[in-house]
Coordinates of C-alpha atoms in Angstrom, one line a residue:
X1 CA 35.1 -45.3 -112.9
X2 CA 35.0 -48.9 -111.3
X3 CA 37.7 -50.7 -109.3
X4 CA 37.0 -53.6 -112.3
X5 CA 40.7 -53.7 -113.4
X6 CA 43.3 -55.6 -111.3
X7 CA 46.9 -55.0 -112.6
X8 CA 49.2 -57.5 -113.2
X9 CA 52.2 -57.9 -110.0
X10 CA 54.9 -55.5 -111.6
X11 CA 52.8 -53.0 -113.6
X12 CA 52.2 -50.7 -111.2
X13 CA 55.9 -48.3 -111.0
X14 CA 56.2 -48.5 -107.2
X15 CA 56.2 -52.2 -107.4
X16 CA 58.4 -51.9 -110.4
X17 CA 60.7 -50.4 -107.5
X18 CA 60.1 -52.2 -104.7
X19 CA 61.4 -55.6 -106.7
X20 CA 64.4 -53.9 -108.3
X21 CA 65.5 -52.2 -105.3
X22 CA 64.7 -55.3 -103.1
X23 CA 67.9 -57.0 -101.1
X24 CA 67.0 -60.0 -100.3
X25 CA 70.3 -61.1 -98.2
X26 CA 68.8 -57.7 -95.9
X27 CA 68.5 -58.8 -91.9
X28 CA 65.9 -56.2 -91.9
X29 CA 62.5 -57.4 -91.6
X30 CA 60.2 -57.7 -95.0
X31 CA 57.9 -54.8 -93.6
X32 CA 60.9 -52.3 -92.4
X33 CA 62.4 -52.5 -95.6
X34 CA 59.8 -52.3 -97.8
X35 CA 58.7 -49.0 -95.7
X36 CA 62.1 -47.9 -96.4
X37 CA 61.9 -48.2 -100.3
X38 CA 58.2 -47.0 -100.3
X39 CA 60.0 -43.6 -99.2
X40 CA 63.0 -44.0 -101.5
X41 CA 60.8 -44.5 -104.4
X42 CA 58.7 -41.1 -103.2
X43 CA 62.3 -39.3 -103.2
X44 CA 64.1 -39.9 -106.0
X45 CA 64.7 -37.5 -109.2
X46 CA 64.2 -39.5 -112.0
X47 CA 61.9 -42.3 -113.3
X48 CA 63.0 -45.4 -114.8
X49 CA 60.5 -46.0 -118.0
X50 CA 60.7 -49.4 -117.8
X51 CA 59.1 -48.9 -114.6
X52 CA 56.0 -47.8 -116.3
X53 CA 54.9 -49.7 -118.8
X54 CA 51.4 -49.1 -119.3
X55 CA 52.4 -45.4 -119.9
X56 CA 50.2 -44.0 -116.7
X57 CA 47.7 -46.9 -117.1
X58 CA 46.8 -45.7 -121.0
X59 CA 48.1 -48.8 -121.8
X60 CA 46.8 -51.7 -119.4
X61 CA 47.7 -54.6 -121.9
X62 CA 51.7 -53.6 -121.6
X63 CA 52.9 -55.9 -119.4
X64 CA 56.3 -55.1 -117.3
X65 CA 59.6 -55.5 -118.6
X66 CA 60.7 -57.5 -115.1
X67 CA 58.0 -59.6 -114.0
X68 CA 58.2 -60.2 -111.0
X69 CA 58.6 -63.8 -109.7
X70 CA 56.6 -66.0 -107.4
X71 CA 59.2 -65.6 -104.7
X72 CA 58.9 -61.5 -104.8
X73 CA 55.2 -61.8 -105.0
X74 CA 54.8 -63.6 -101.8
X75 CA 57.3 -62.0 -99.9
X76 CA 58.0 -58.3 -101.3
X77 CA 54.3 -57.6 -103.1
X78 CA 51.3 -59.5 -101.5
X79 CA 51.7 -58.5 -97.7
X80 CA 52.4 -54.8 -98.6
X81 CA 48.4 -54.6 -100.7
X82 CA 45.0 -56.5 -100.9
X83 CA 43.4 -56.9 -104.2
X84 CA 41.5 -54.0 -103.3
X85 CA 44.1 -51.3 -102.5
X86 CA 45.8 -52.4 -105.9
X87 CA 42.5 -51.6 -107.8
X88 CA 42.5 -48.5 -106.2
X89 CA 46.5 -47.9 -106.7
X90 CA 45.7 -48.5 -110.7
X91 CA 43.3 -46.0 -110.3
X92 CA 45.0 -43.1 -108.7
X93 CA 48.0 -43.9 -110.9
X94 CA 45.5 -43.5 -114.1
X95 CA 43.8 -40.9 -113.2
X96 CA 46.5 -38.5 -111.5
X97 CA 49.0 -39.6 -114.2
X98 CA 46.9 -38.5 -117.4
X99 CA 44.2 -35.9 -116.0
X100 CA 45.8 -34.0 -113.0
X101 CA 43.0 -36.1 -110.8
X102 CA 40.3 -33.9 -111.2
X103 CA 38.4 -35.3 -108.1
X104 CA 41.0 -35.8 -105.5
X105 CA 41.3 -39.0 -103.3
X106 CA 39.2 -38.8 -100.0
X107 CA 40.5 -40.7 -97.5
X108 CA 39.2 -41.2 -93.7
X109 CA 41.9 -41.7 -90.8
X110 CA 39.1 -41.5 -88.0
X111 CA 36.9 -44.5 -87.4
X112 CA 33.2 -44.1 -85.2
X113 CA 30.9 -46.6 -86.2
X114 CA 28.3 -43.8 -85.7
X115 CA 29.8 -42.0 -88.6
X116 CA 29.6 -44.8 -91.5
X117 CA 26.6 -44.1 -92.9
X118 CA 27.6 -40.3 -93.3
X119 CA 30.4 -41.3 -94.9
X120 CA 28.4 -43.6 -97.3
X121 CA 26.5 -40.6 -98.5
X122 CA 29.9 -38.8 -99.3
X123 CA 29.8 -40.8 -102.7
X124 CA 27.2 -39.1 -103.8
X125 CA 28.0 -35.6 -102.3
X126 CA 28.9 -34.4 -105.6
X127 CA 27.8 -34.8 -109.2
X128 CA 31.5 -34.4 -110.2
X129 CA 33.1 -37.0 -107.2
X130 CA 30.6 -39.7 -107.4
X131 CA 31.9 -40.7 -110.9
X132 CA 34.8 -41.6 -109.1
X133 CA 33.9 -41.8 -105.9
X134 CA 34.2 -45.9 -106.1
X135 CA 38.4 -45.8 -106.1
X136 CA 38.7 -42.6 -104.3
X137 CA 37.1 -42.9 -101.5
X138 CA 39.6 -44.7 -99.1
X139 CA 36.9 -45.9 -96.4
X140 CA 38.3 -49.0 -94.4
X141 CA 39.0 -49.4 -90.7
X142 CA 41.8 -52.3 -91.3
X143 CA 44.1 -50.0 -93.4
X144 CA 43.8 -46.3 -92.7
X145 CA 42.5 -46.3 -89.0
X146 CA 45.4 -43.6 -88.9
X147 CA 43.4 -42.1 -85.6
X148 CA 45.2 -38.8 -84.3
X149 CA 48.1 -39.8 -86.5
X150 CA 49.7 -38.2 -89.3
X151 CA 47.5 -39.0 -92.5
X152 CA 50.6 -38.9 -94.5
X153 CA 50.9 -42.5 -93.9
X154 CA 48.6 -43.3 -96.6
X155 CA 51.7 -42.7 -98.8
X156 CA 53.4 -46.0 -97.5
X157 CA 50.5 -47.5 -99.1
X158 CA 49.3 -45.5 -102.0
X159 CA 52.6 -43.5 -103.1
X160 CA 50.6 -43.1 -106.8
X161 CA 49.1 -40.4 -104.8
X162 CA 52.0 -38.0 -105.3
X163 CA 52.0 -37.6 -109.1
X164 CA 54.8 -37.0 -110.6
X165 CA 56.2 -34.6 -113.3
X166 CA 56.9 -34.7 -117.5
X167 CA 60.1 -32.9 -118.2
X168 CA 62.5 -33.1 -120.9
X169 CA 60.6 -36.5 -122.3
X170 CA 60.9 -37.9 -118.9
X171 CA 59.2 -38.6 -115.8
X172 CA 60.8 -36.8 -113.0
X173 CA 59.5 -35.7 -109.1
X174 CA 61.8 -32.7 -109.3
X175 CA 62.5 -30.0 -111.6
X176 CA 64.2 -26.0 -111.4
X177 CA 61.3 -24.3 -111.6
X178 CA 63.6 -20.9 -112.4
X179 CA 64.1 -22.1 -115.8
X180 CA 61.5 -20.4 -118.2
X181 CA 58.6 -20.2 -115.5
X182 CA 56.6 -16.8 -115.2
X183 CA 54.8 -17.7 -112.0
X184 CA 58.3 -18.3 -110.6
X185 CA 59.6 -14.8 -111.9
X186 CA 55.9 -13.3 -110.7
X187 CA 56.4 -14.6 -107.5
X188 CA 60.3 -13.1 -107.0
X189 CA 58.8 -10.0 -108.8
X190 CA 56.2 -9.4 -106.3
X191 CA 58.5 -9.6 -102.8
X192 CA 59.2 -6.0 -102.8
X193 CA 55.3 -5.1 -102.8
X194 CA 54.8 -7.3 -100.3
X195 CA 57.2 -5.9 -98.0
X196 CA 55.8 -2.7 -98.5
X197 CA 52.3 -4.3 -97.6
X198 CA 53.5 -5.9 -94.5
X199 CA 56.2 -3.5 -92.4
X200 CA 56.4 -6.5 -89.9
X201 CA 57.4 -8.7 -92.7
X202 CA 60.7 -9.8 -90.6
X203 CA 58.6 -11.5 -87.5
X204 CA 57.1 -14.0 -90.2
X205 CA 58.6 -14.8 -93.2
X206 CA 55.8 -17.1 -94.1
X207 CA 54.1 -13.4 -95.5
X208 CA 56.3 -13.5 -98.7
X209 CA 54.5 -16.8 -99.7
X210 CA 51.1 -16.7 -97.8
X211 CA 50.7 -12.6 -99.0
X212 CA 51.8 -12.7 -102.2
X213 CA 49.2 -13.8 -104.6
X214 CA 51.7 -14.5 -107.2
X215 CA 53.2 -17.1 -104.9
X216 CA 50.1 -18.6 -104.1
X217 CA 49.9 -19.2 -108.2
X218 CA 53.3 -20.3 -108.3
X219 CA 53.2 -22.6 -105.5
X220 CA 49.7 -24.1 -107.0
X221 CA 51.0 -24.9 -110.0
X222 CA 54.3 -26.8 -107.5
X223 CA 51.4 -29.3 -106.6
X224 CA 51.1 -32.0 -108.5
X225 CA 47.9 -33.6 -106.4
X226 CA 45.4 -33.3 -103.5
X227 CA 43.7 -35.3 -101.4
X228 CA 40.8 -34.8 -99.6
X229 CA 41.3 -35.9 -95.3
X230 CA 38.4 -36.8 -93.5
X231 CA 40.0 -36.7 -89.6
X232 CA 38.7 -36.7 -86.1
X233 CA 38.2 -32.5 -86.7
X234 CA 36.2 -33.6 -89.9
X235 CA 33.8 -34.8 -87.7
X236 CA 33.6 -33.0 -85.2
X237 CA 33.4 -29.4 -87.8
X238 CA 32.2 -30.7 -90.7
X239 CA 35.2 -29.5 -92.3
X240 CA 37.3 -31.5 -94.7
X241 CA 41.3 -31.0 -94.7
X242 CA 42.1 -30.6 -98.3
X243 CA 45.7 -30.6 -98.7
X244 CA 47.9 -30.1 -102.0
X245 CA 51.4 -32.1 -102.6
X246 CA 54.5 -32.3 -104.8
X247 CA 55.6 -34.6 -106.6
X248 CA 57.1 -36.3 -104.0
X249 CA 53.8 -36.2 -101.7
X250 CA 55.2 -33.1 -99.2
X251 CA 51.9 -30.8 -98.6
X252 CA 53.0 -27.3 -100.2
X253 CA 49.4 -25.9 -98.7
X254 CA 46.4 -26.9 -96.5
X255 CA 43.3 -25.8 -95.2
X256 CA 39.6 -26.3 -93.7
X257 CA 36.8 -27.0 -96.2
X258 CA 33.0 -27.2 -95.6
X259 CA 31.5 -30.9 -96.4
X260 CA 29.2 -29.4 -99.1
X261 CA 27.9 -30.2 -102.6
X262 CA 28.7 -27.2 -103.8
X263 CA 32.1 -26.4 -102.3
X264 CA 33.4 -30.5 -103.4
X265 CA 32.0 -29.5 -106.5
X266 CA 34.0 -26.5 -106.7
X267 CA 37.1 -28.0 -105.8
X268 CA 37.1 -30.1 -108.9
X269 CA 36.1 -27.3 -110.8
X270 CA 39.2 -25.1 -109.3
X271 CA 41.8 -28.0 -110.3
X272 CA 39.8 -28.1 -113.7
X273 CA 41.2 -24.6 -114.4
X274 CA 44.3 -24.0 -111.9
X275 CA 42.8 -21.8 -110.0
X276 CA 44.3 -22.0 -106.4
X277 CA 41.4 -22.4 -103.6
X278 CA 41.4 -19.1 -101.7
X279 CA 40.3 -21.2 -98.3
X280 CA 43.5 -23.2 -98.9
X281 CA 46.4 -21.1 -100.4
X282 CA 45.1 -17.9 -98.2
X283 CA 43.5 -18.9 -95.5
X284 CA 45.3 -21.9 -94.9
X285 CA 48.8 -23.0 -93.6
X286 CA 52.2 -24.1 -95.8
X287 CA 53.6 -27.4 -95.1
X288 CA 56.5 -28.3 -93.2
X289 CA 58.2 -28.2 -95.8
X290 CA 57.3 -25.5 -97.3
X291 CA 57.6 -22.8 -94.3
X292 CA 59.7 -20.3 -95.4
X293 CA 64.0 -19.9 -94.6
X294 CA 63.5 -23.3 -92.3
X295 CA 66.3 -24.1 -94.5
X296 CA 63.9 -27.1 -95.6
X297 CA 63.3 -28.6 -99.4
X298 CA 61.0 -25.7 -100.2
X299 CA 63.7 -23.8 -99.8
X300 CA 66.4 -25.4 -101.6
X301 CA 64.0 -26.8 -104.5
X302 CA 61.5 -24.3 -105.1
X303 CA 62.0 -20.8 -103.4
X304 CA 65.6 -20.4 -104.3
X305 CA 65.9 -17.5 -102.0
X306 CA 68.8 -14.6 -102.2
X307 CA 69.8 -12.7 -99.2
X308 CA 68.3 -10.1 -100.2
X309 CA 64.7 -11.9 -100.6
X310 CA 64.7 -12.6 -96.7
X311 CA 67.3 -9.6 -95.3
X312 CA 66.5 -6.2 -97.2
X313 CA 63.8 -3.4 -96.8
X314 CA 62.2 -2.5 -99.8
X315 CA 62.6 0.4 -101.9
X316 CA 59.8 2.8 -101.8
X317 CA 57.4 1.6 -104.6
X318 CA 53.6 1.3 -105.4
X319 CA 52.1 -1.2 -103.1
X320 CA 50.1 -2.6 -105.7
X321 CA 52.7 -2.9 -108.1
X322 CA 52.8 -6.6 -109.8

């Protein structure tokens, strides 16, 4: 898939936001508030449609509903994204939107000259990634020279990288995932067995999510996108970071990943068929925002915990019950 299709100023539904949402009579700088709208636009609950007018890029010729004028473009639009990172934004939007982006986005935050032709033959890696290897690969010193930094900041840029959610004939980032959802009610089912399984359950909390293979499910099917991290360790290791987000770009899980043909290949193949990565939802470590009775959002949005979940002993049962 080539980066041959630059959208039009206002097609894209973060700039839908950014221009809606702009104040112009603001005394804070251009750049500070559109950071600050970048991270609204990540946070709110429900989706405008105008917003989206090509329908998750299925419909390129649909132009927006507010065009944006020459005034917006030059001030709110142009200094936020090159030519280049728009192409790219289309494409993440298109393909996370309408296929669950099979092949995640690969980005490098850690710049050694000594390194670029490695990460040239990273296109190539993979029969799967190097179909779209041309967008997702995110390989440029000016813009995502993160260095020891948090990669998250790639969201500032490219917020199509947290993919949103269809519900009730609308595009929303959050949803109650109690309502009619078997993982959800496999993943409260299964608390008492793991309790049983882990008598120092207490000291970490984390055990109800991390050793419960019903929560690992459930919190797979939470994350709505991945992205591939290519950081200082990477190179040091040989080991990708391959995180998985919501819809509002929070990492529910993360985890170490051998730079391999057959294990890149593999994790297109595992979002294929939602199966969560053993190496990641295991083996690997819950986001911030996901670490369990922190009293963060994955508390309030997707655990939905009861005193009892996180207070009482378990009654005597079979270990492997499900």
């Amino acid at each position: 898939m080539a980066l041959d299709y630059l959208p039009s100023w206002g097609q894209l539904p973060a700039e839908q936001y950014l221009i809606e949402s702009w104040n112009p009579a603001s005394t804070e700088p251009p750049s500070t508030q559109r950071a600050r709208l970048v991270k609204q636009f990540l946070n709110i609950d429900y989706f405008n449609a105008d917003w989206d007018p090509t329908r998750g890029g299925t419909n390129p010729d649909a132009q927006p509903v507010r065009v944006p004028t020459e005034g917006e473009i030059s001030i709110i639009l142009r200094p936020w994204r090159s030519d280049d990172i728009r192409r790219r934004a289309w494409r993440v939007w298109e393909a996370y939107t309408n296929t669950g982006g099979n092949n995640p986005v690969l980005l490098r935050t850690w710049y050694d000259p000594k390194d670029d032709e490695r990460v040239k033959s990273w296109a190539t890696l993979s029969e799967f990634f190097e179909d779209d290897a041309a967008w997702a690969i995110l390989d440029d010193p000016a813009v995502f020279n993160f260095g020891t930094g948090p990669w998250q900041q790639v969201l500032e840029i490219l917020p199509e990288i947290a993919a949103r959610l269809f519900h009730d004939d609308r595009w929303v980032r959050r949803k109650d995932w109690r309502v009619d959802n078997r993982l959800y009610s496999r993943f409260k089912g299964r608390l008492n067995a793991v309790k049983r399984s882990n008598p120092s359950w207490r000291s970490d909390l984390n055990v109800l999510v991390k050793g419960n293979t019903a929560a690992q499910s459930f919190l797979h099917l939470v994350s709505r996108s991945y992205i591939l991290i290519a950081d200082k360790e990477t190179f040091e290791t040989d080991h990708f970071l391959l995180a998985y987000l919501d819809a509002r770009g929070r990492v529910t899980m993360q985890g170490r990943i051998l730079v391999d043909e057959d294990r890149l290949t593999q994790v297109s193949l595992e979002r294929f068929q939602a199966i969560p990565p053993m190496d990641v939802f295991e083996e690997g470590e819950l986001g911030t925002d996901y670490i369990v009775a922190a009293g963060n959002a994955g508390d309030r949005e997707v655990y939905y915990w009861m005193r009892e979940d996180l207070e009482d002993d378990p009654p005597p049962g079979d270990e492997d019950e499900d």
